[in-house]
Tab-separated table of C-alpha atoms in Angstrom:
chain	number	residue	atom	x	y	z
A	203	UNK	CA	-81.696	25.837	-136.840
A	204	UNK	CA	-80.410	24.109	-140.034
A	205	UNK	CA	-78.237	26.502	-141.432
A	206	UNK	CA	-74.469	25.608	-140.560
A	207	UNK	CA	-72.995	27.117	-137.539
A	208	UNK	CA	-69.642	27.692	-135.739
A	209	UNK	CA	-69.167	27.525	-131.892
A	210	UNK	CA	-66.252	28.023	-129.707
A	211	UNK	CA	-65.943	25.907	-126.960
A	212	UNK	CA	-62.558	26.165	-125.791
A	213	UNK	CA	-62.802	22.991	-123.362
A	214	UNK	CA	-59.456	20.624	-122.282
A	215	UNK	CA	-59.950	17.278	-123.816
A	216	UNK	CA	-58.845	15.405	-120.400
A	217	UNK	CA	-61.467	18.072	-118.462
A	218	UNK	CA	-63.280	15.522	-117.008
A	219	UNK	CA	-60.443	13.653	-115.414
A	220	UNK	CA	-58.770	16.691	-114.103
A	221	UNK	CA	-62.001	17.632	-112.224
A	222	UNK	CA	-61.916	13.817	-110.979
A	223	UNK	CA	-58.260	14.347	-110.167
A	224	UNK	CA	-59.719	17.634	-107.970
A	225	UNK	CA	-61.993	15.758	-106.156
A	226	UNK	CA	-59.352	13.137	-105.327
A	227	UNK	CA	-56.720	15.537	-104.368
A	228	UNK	CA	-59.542	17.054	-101.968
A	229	UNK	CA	-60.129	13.896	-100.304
A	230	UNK	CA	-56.660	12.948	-99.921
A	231	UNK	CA	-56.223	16.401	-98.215
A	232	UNK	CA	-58.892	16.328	-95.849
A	233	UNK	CA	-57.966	12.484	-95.029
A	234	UNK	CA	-54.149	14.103	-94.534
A	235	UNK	CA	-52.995	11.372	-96.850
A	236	UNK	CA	-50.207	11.448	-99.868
A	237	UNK	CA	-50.526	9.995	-102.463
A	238	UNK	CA	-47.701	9.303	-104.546
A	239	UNK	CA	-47.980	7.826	-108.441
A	240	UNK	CA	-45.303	5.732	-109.463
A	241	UNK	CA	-44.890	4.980	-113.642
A	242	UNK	CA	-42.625	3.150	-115.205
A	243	UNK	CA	-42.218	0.386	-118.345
A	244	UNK	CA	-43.127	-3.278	-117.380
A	245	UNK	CA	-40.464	-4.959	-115.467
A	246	UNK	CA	-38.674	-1.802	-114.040
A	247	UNK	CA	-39.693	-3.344	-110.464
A	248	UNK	CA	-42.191	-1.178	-109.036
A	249	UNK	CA	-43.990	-3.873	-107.135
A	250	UNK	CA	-41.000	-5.135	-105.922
A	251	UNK	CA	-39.890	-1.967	-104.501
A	252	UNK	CA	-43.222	-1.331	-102.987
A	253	UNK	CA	-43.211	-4.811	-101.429
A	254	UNK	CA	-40.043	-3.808	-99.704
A	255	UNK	CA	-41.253	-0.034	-99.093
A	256	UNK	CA	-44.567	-1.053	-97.681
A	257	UNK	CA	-42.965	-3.887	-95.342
A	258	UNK	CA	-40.507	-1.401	-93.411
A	259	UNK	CA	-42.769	1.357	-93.159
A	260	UNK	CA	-45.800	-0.118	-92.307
A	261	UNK	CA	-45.607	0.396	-89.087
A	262	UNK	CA	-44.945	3.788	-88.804
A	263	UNK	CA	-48.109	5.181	-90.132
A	264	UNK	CA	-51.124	3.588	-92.247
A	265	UNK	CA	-50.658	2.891	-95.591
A	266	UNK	CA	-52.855	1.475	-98.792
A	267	UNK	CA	-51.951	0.570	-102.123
A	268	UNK	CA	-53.954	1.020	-105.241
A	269	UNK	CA	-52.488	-1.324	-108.019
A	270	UNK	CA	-53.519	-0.826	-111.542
A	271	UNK	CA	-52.904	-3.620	-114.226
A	272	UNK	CA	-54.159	-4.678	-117.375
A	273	UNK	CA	-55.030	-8.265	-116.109
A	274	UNK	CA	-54.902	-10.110	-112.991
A	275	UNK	CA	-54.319	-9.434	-109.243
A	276	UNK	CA	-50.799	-10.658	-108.865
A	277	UNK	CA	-49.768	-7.598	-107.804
A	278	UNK	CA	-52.404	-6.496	-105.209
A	279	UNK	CA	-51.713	-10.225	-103.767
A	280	UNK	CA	-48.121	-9.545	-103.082
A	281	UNK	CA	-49.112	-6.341	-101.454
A	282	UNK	CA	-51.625	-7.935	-99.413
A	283	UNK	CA	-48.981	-10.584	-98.112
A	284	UNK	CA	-47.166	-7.848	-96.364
A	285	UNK	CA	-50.784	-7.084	-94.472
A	286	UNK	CA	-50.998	-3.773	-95.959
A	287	UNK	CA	-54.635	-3.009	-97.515
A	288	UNK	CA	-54.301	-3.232	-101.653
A	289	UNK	CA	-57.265	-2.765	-104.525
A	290	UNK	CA	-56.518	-4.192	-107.734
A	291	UNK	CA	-57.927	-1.937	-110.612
A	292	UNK	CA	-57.848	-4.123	-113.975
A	293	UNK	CA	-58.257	-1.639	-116.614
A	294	UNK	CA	-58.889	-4.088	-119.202
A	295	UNK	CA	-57.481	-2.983	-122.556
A	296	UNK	CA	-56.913	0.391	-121.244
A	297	UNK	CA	-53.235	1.184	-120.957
A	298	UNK	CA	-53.528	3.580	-117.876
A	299	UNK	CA	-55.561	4.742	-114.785
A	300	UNK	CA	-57.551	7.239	-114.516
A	301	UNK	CA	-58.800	9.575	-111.687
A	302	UNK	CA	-62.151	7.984	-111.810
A	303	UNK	CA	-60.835	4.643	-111.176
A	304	UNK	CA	-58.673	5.650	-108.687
A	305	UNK	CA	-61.274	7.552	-106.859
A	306	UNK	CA	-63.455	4.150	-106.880
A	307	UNK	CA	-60.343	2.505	-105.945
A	308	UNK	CA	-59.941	4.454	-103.075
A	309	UNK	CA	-63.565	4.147	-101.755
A	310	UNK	CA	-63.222	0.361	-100.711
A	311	UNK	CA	-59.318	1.384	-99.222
A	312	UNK	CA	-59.671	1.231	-95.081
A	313	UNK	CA	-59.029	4.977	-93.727
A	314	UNK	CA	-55.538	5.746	-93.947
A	315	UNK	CA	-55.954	9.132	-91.856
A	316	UNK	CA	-52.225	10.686	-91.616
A	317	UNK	CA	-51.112	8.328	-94.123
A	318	UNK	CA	-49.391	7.443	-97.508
A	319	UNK	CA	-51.326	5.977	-100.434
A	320	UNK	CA	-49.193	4.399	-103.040
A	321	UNK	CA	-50.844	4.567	-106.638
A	322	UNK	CA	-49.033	1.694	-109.137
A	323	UNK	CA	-49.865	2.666	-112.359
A	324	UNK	CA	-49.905	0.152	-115.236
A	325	UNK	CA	-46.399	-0.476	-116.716
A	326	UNK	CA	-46.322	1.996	-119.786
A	327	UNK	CA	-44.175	5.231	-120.176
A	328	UNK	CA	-46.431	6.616	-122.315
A	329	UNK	CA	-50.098	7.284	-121.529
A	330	UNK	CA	-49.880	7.716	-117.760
A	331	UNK	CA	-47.979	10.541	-118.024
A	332	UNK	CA	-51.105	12.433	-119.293
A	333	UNK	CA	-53.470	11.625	-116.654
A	334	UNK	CA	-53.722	13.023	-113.415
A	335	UNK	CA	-55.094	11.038	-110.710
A	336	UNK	CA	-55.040	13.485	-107.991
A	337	UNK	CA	-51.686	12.573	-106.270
A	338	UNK	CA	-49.360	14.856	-104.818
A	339	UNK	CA	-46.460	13.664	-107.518
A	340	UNK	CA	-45.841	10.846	-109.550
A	341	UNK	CA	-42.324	9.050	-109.082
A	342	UNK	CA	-40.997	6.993	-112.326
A	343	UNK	CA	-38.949	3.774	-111.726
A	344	UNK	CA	-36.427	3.220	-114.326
A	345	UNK	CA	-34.237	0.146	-113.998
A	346	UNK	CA	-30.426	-0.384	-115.102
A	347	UNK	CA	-31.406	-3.132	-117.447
A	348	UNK	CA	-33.321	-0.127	-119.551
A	349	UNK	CA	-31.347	1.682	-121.924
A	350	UNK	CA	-29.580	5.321	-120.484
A	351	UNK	CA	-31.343	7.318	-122.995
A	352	UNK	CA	-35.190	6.225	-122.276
A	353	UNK	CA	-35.482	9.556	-120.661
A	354	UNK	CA	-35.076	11.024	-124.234
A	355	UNK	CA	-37.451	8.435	-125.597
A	356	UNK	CA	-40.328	8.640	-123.258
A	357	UNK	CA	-39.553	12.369	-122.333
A	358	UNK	CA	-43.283	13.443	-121.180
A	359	UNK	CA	-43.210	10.766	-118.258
A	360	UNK	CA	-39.322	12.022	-117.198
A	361	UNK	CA	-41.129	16.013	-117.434
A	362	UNK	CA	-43.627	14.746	-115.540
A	363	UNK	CA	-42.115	13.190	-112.832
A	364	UNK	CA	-40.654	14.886	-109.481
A	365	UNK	CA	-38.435	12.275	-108.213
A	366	UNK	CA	-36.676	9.265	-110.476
A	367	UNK	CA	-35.409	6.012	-109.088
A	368	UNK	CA	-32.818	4.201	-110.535
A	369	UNK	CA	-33.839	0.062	-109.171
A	370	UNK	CA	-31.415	-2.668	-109.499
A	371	UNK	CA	-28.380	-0.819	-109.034
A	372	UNK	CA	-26.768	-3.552	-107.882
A	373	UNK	CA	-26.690	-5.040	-111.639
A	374	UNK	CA	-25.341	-1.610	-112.993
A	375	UNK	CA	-21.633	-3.165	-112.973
A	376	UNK	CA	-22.715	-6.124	-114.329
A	377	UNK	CA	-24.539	-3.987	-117.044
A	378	UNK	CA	-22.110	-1.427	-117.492
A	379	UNK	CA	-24.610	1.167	-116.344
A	380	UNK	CA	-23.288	4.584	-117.311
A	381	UNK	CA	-25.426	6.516	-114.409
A	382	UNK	CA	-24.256	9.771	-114.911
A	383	UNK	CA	-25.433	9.726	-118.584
A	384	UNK	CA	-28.797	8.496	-117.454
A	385	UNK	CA	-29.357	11.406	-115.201
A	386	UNK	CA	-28.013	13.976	-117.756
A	387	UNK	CA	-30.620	12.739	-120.013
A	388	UNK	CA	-33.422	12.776	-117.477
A	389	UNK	CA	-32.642	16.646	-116.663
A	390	UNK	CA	-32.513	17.441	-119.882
A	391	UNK	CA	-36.086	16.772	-120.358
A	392	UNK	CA	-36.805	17.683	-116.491
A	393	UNK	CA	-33.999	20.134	-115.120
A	394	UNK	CA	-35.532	19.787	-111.685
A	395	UNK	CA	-36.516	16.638	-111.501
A	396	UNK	CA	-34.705	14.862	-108.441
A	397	UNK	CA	-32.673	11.429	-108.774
A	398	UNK	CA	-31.915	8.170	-106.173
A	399	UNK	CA	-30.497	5.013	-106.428
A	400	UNK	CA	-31.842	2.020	-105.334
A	401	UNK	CA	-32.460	-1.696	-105.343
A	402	UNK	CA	-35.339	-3.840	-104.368
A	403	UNK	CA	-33.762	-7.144	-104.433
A	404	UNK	CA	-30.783	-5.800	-101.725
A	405	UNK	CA	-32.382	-2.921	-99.811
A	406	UNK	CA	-29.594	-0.765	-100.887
A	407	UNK	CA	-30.629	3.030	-101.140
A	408	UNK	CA	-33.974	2.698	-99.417
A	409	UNK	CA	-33.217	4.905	-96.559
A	410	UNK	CA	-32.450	7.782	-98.626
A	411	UNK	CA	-36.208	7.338	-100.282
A	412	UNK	CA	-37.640	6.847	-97.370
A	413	UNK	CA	-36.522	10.024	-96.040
A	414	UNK	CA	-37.632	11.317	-99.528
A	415	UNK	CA	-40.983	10.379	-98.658
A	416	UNK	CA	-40.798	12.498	-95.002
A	417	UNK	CA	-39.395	15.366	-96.533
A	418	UNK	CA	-42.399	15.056	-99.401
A	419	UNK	CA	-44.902	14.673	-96.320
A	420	UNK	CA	-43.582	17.766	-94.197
A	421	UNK	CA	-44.326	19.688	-96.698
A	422	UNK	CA	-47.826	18.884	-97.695
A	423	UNK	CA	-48.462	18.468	-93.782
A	424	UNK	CA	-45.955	19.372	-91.143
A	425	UNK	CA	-47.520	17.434	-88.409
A	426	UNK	CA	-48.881	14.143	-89.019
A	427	UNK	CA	-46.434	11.718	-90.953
A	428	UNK	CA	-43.440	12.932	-89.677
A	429	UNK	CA	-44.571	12.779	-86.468
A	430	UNK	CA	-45.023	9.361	-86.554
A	431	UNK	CA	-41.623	8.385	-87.201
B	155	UNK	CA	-53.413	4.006	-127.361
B	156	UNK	CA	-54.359	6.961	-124.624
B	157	UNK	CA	-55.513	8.228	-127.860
B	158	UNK	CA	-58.458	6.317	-127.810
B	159	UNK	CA	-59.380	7.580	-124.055
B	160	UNK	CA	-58.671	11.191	-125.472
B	161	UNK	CA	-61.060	10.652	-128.532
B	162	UNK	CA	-63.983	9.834	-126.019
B	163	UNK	CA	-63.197	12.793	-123.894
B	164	UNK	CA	-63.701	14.535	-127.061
B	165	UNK	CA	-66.665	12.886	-128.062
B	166	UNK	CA	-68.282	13.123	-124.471
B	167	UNK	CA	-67.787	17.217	-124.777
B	168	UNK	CA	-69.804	17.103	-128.237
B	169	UNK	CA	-72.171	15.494	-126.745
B	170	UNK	CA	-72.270	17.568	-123.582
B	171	UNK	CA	-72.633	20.521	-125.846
B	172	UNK	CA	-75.437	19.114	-128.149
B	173	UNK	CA	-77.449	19.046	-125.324
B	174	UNK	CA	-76.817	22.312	-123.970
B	175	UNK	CA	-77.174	23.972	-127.041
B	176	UNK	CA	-79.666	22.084	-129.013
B	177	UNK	CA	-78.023	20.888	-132.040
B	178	UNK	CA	-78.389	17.756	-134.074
B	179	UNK	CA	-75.115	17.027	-135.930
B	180	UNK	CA	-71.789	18.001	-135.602
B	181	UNK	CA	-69.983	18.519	-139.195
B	182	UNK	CA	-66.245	19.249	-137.547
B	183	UNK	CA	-64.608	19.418	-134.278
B	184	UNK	CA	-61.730	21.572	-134.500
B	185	UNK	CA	-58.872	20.813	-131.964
B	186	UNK	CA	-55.831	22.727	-130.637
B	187	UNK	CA	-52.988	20.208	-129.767
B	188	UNK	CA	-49.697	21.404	-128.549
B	189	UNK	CA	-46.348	20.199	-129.957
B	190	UNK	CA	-45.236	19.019	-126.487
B	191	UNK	CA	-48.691	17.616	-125.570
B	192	UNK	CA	-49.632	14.105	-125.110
B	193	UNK	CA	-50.944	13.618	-128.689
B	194	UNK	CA	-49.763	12.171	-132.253
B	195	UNK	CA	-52.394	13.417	-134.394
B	196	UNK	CA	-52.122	10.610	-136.993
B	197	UNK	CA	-53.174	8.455	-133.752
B	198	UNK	CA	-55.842	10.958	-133.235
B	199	UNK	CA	-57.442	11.170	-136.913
B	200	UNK	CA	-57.405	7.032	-136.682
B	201	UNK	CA	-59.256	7.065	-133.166
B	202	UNK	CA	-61.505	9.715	-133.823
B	203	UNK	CA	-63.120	7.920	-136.890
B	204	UNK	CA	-63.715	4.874	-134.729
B	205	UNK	CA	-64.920	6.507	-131.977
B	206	UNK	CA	-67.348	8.698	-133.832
B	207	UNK	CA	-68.915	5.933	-135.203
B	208	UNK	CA	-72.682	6.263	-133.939
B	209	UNK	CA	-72.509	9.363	-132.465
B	210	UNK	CA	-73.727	12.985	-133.011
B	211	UNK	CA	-70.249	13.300	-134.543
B	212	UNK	CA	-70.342	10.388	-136.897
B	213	UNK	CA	-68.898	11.423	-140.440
B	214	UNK	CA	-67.357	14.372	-138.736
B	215	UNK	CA	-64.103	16.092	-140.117
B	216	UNK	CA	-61.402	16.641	-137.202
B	217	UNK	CA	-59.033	19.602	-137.707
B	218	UNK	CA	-56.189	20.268	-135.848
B	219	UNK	CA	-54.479	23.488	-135.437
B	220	UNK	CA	-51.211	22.696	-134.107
B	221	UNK	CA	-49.452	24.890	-131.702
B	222	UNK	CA	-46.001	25.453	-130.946
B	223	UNK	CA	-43.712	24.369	-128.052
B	224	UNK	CA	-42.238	27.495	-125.875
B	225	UNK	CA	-40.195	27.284	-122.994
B	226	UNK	CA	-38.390	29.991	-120.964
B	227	UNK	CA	-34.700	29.326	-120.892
B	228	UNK	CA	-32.884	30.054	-117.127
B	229	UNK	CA	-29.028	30.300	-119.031
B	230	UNK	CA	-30.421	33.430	-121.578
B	231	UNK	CA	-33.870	34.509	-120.064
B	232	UNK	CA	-35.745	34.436	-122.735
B	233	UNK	CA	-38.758	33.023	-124.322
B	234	UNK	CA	-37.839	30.039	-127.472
B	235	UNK	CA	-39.363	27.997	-129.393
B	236	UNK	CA	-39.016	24.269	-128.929
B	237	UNK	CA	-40.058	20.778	-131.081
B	238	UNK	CA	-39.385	18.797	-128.061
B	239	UNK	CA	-38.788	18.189	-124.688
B	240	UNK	CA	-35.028	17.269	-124.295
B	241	UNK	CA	-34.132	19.538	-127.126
B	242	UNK	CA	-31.472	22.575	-125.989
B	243	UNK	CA	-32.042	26.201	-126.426
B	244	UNK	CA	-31.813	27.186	-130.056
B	245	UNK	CA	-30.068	30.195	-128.404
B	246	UNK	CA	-27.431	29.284	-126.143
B	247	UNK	CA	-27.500	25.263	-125.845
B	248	UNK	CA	-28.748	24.820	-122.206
B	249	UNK	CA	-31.060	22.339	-121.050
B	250	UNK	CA	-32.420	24.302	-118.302
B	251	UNK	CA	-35.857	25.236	-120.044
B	252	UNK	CA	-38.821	25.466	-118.492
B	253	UNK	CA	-41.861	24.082	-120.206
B	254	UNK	CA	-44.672	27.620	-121.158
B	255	UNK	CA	-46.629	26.737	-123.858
B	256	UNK	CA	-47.462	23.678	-126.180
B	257	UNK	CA	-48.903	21.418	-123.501
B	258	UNK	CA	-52.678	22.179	-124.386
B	259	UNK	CA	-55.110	19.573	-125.761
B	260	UNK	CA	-58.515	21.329	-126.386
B	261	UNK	CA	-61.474	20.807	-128.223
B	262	UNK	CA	-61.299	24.462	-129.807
B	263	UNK	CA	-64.539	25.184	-131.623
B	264	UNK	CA	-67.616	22.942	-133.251
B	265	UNK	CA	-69.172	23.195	-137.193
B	266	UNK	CA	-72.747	21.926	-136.645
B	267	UNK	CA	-76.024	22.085	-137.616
């Protein structure tokens, strides 16, 4: 065998983690649990808005957080101070999760049977937006304090994301937020992709997510979550 | 950098293949990257030399065949060509494409001996 050869191997570079991504999307469908994988730049708020999220809906059916960072557990110990169950995954110089992480992640995670797993993905609107990690769909935070056109900046993350929330709203006059530019831009990359306004400092908004959420859940599972209201 | 992450998927399918196949050295890895897909190959050629490094692909050429973006636009139905995500229908200017082709990131076919 020393003469030069060609083969064709046709494989998907991210292979591996899409078969990872299976098995997680497997075992969050036999546990009935949705998992949702929120993206965004640093500083948009996501832990803030999970903070709040967690705290008021905690008690309607079990929920666990998986929080992925580059350093430190800050943000798994603000989780944990609401007394919901959070893993901190440090991914070192890595500037995303991946399904195998979250899979491990998810392993030391208390059964959340009927429940909702919240995945926060290291701040970066670039490389998450390749990797699947299994969850049902991944939600992107953008903040008023970001420009309007980051949508047609970062466009893979806006295409890749079913639901966009606008945080901090309640700076947008402050800011002169132009809202209805922001969302243009965001369905230009994403036509379908659907839009709410919220912020995490005031609570303003939050009912129309959460109801988001229940609407998400009845119809990946039309008894369990909804149920529990 | 997902680059970097991508290069040793790449790396970890050579390798995969070497032993399934029985072959000692890989002289290119050919790759099929989409115009809308996750990739810069400039970022790609700088990875994949660094990543390579020590491996069964060390020294190893990387090629990559680019293909195009397609969508199929709602306003005209009909398939078009695209460079980019949030560009409009060279056609009739809507925005309400939906993503068909370009996404793919694929190791395509190996030179070795």
């Amino acid at each position: 065998m020393s003469s030069d050869r060609i083969i064709q191997i046709e494989r998907d570079i991210l292979g591996k983690n899409d078969r990872l991504a299976a098995d997680n999307r497997a075992r969050f469908r036999a546990d009935g649990v949705l998992a949702f994988n929120l993206v965004s730049s640093p500083g948009a708020g996501k832990t803030s808005l999970l903070v709040r999220t967690v705290s008021e809906l905690k008690d309607s059916f079990p929920i666990g957080v998986i929080e992925g960072d580059q350093q430190t557990s800050n943000d798994a110990e603000r989780i944990r101070a609401t007394g919901v169950p959070a893993i901190q995954v440090n991914t070192g110089k890595g500037c995303h999760l991946d399904a195998a992480m979250v899979g491990e992640a998810y392993d030391r995670l208390p059964w959340l049977n009927g429940g909702v797993v919240f995945i926060e993905n290291v701040g970066n609107l670039v490389c998450p937006a390749a990797f699947d990690l299994g969850e049902a769909c991944k939600i992107v935070v953008f903040s008023t304090t970001e420009g309007e056109d980051k949508p047609l900046k970062y466009p893979d993350m806006f295409a890749a994301s079913a639901l966009m929330l606008i945080n901090k709203i309640d700076l947008a006059p402050v800011l002169d937020f132009d809202l209805a530019r922001t969302i243009e831009y965001a369905r230009r990359v994403n036509p379908r992709i659907e839009v709410l306004t919220v912020s995490a400092r005031t609570g303003e908004g939050f009912l129309a997510f959460y109801a988001w959420l229940r609407k998400r859940a009845s119809k990946a599972k039309p008894a369990e979550m909804t149920a529990a209201e | 950098m997902h680059e970097m992450a991508l290069c040793e998927g790449i790396i970890g399918i050579v390798e995969e293949e070497a032993r399934k196949r029985s072959f000692l050295r890989v002289k290119a890895v050919c790759l099929e990257i989409g115009a809308l897909s996750h990739v810069a190959p400039d970022a790609m050629q700088f990875c994949f030399e660094a990543v390579a490094a020590r491996t069964i692909a060390q020294g190893a050429r990387l090629e990559i065949i680019a293909t195009p973006g397609t969508a199929w636009c709602m306003a005209c139905s009909q398939n078009v060509e695209i460079k980019q995500r949030y560009e409009p229908c060279p056609s009739c200017g809507s925005y309400q494409l939906q993503v068909t082709g370009g996404e793919e990131m694929r190791v395509k076919e190996l030179e070795v001996d």
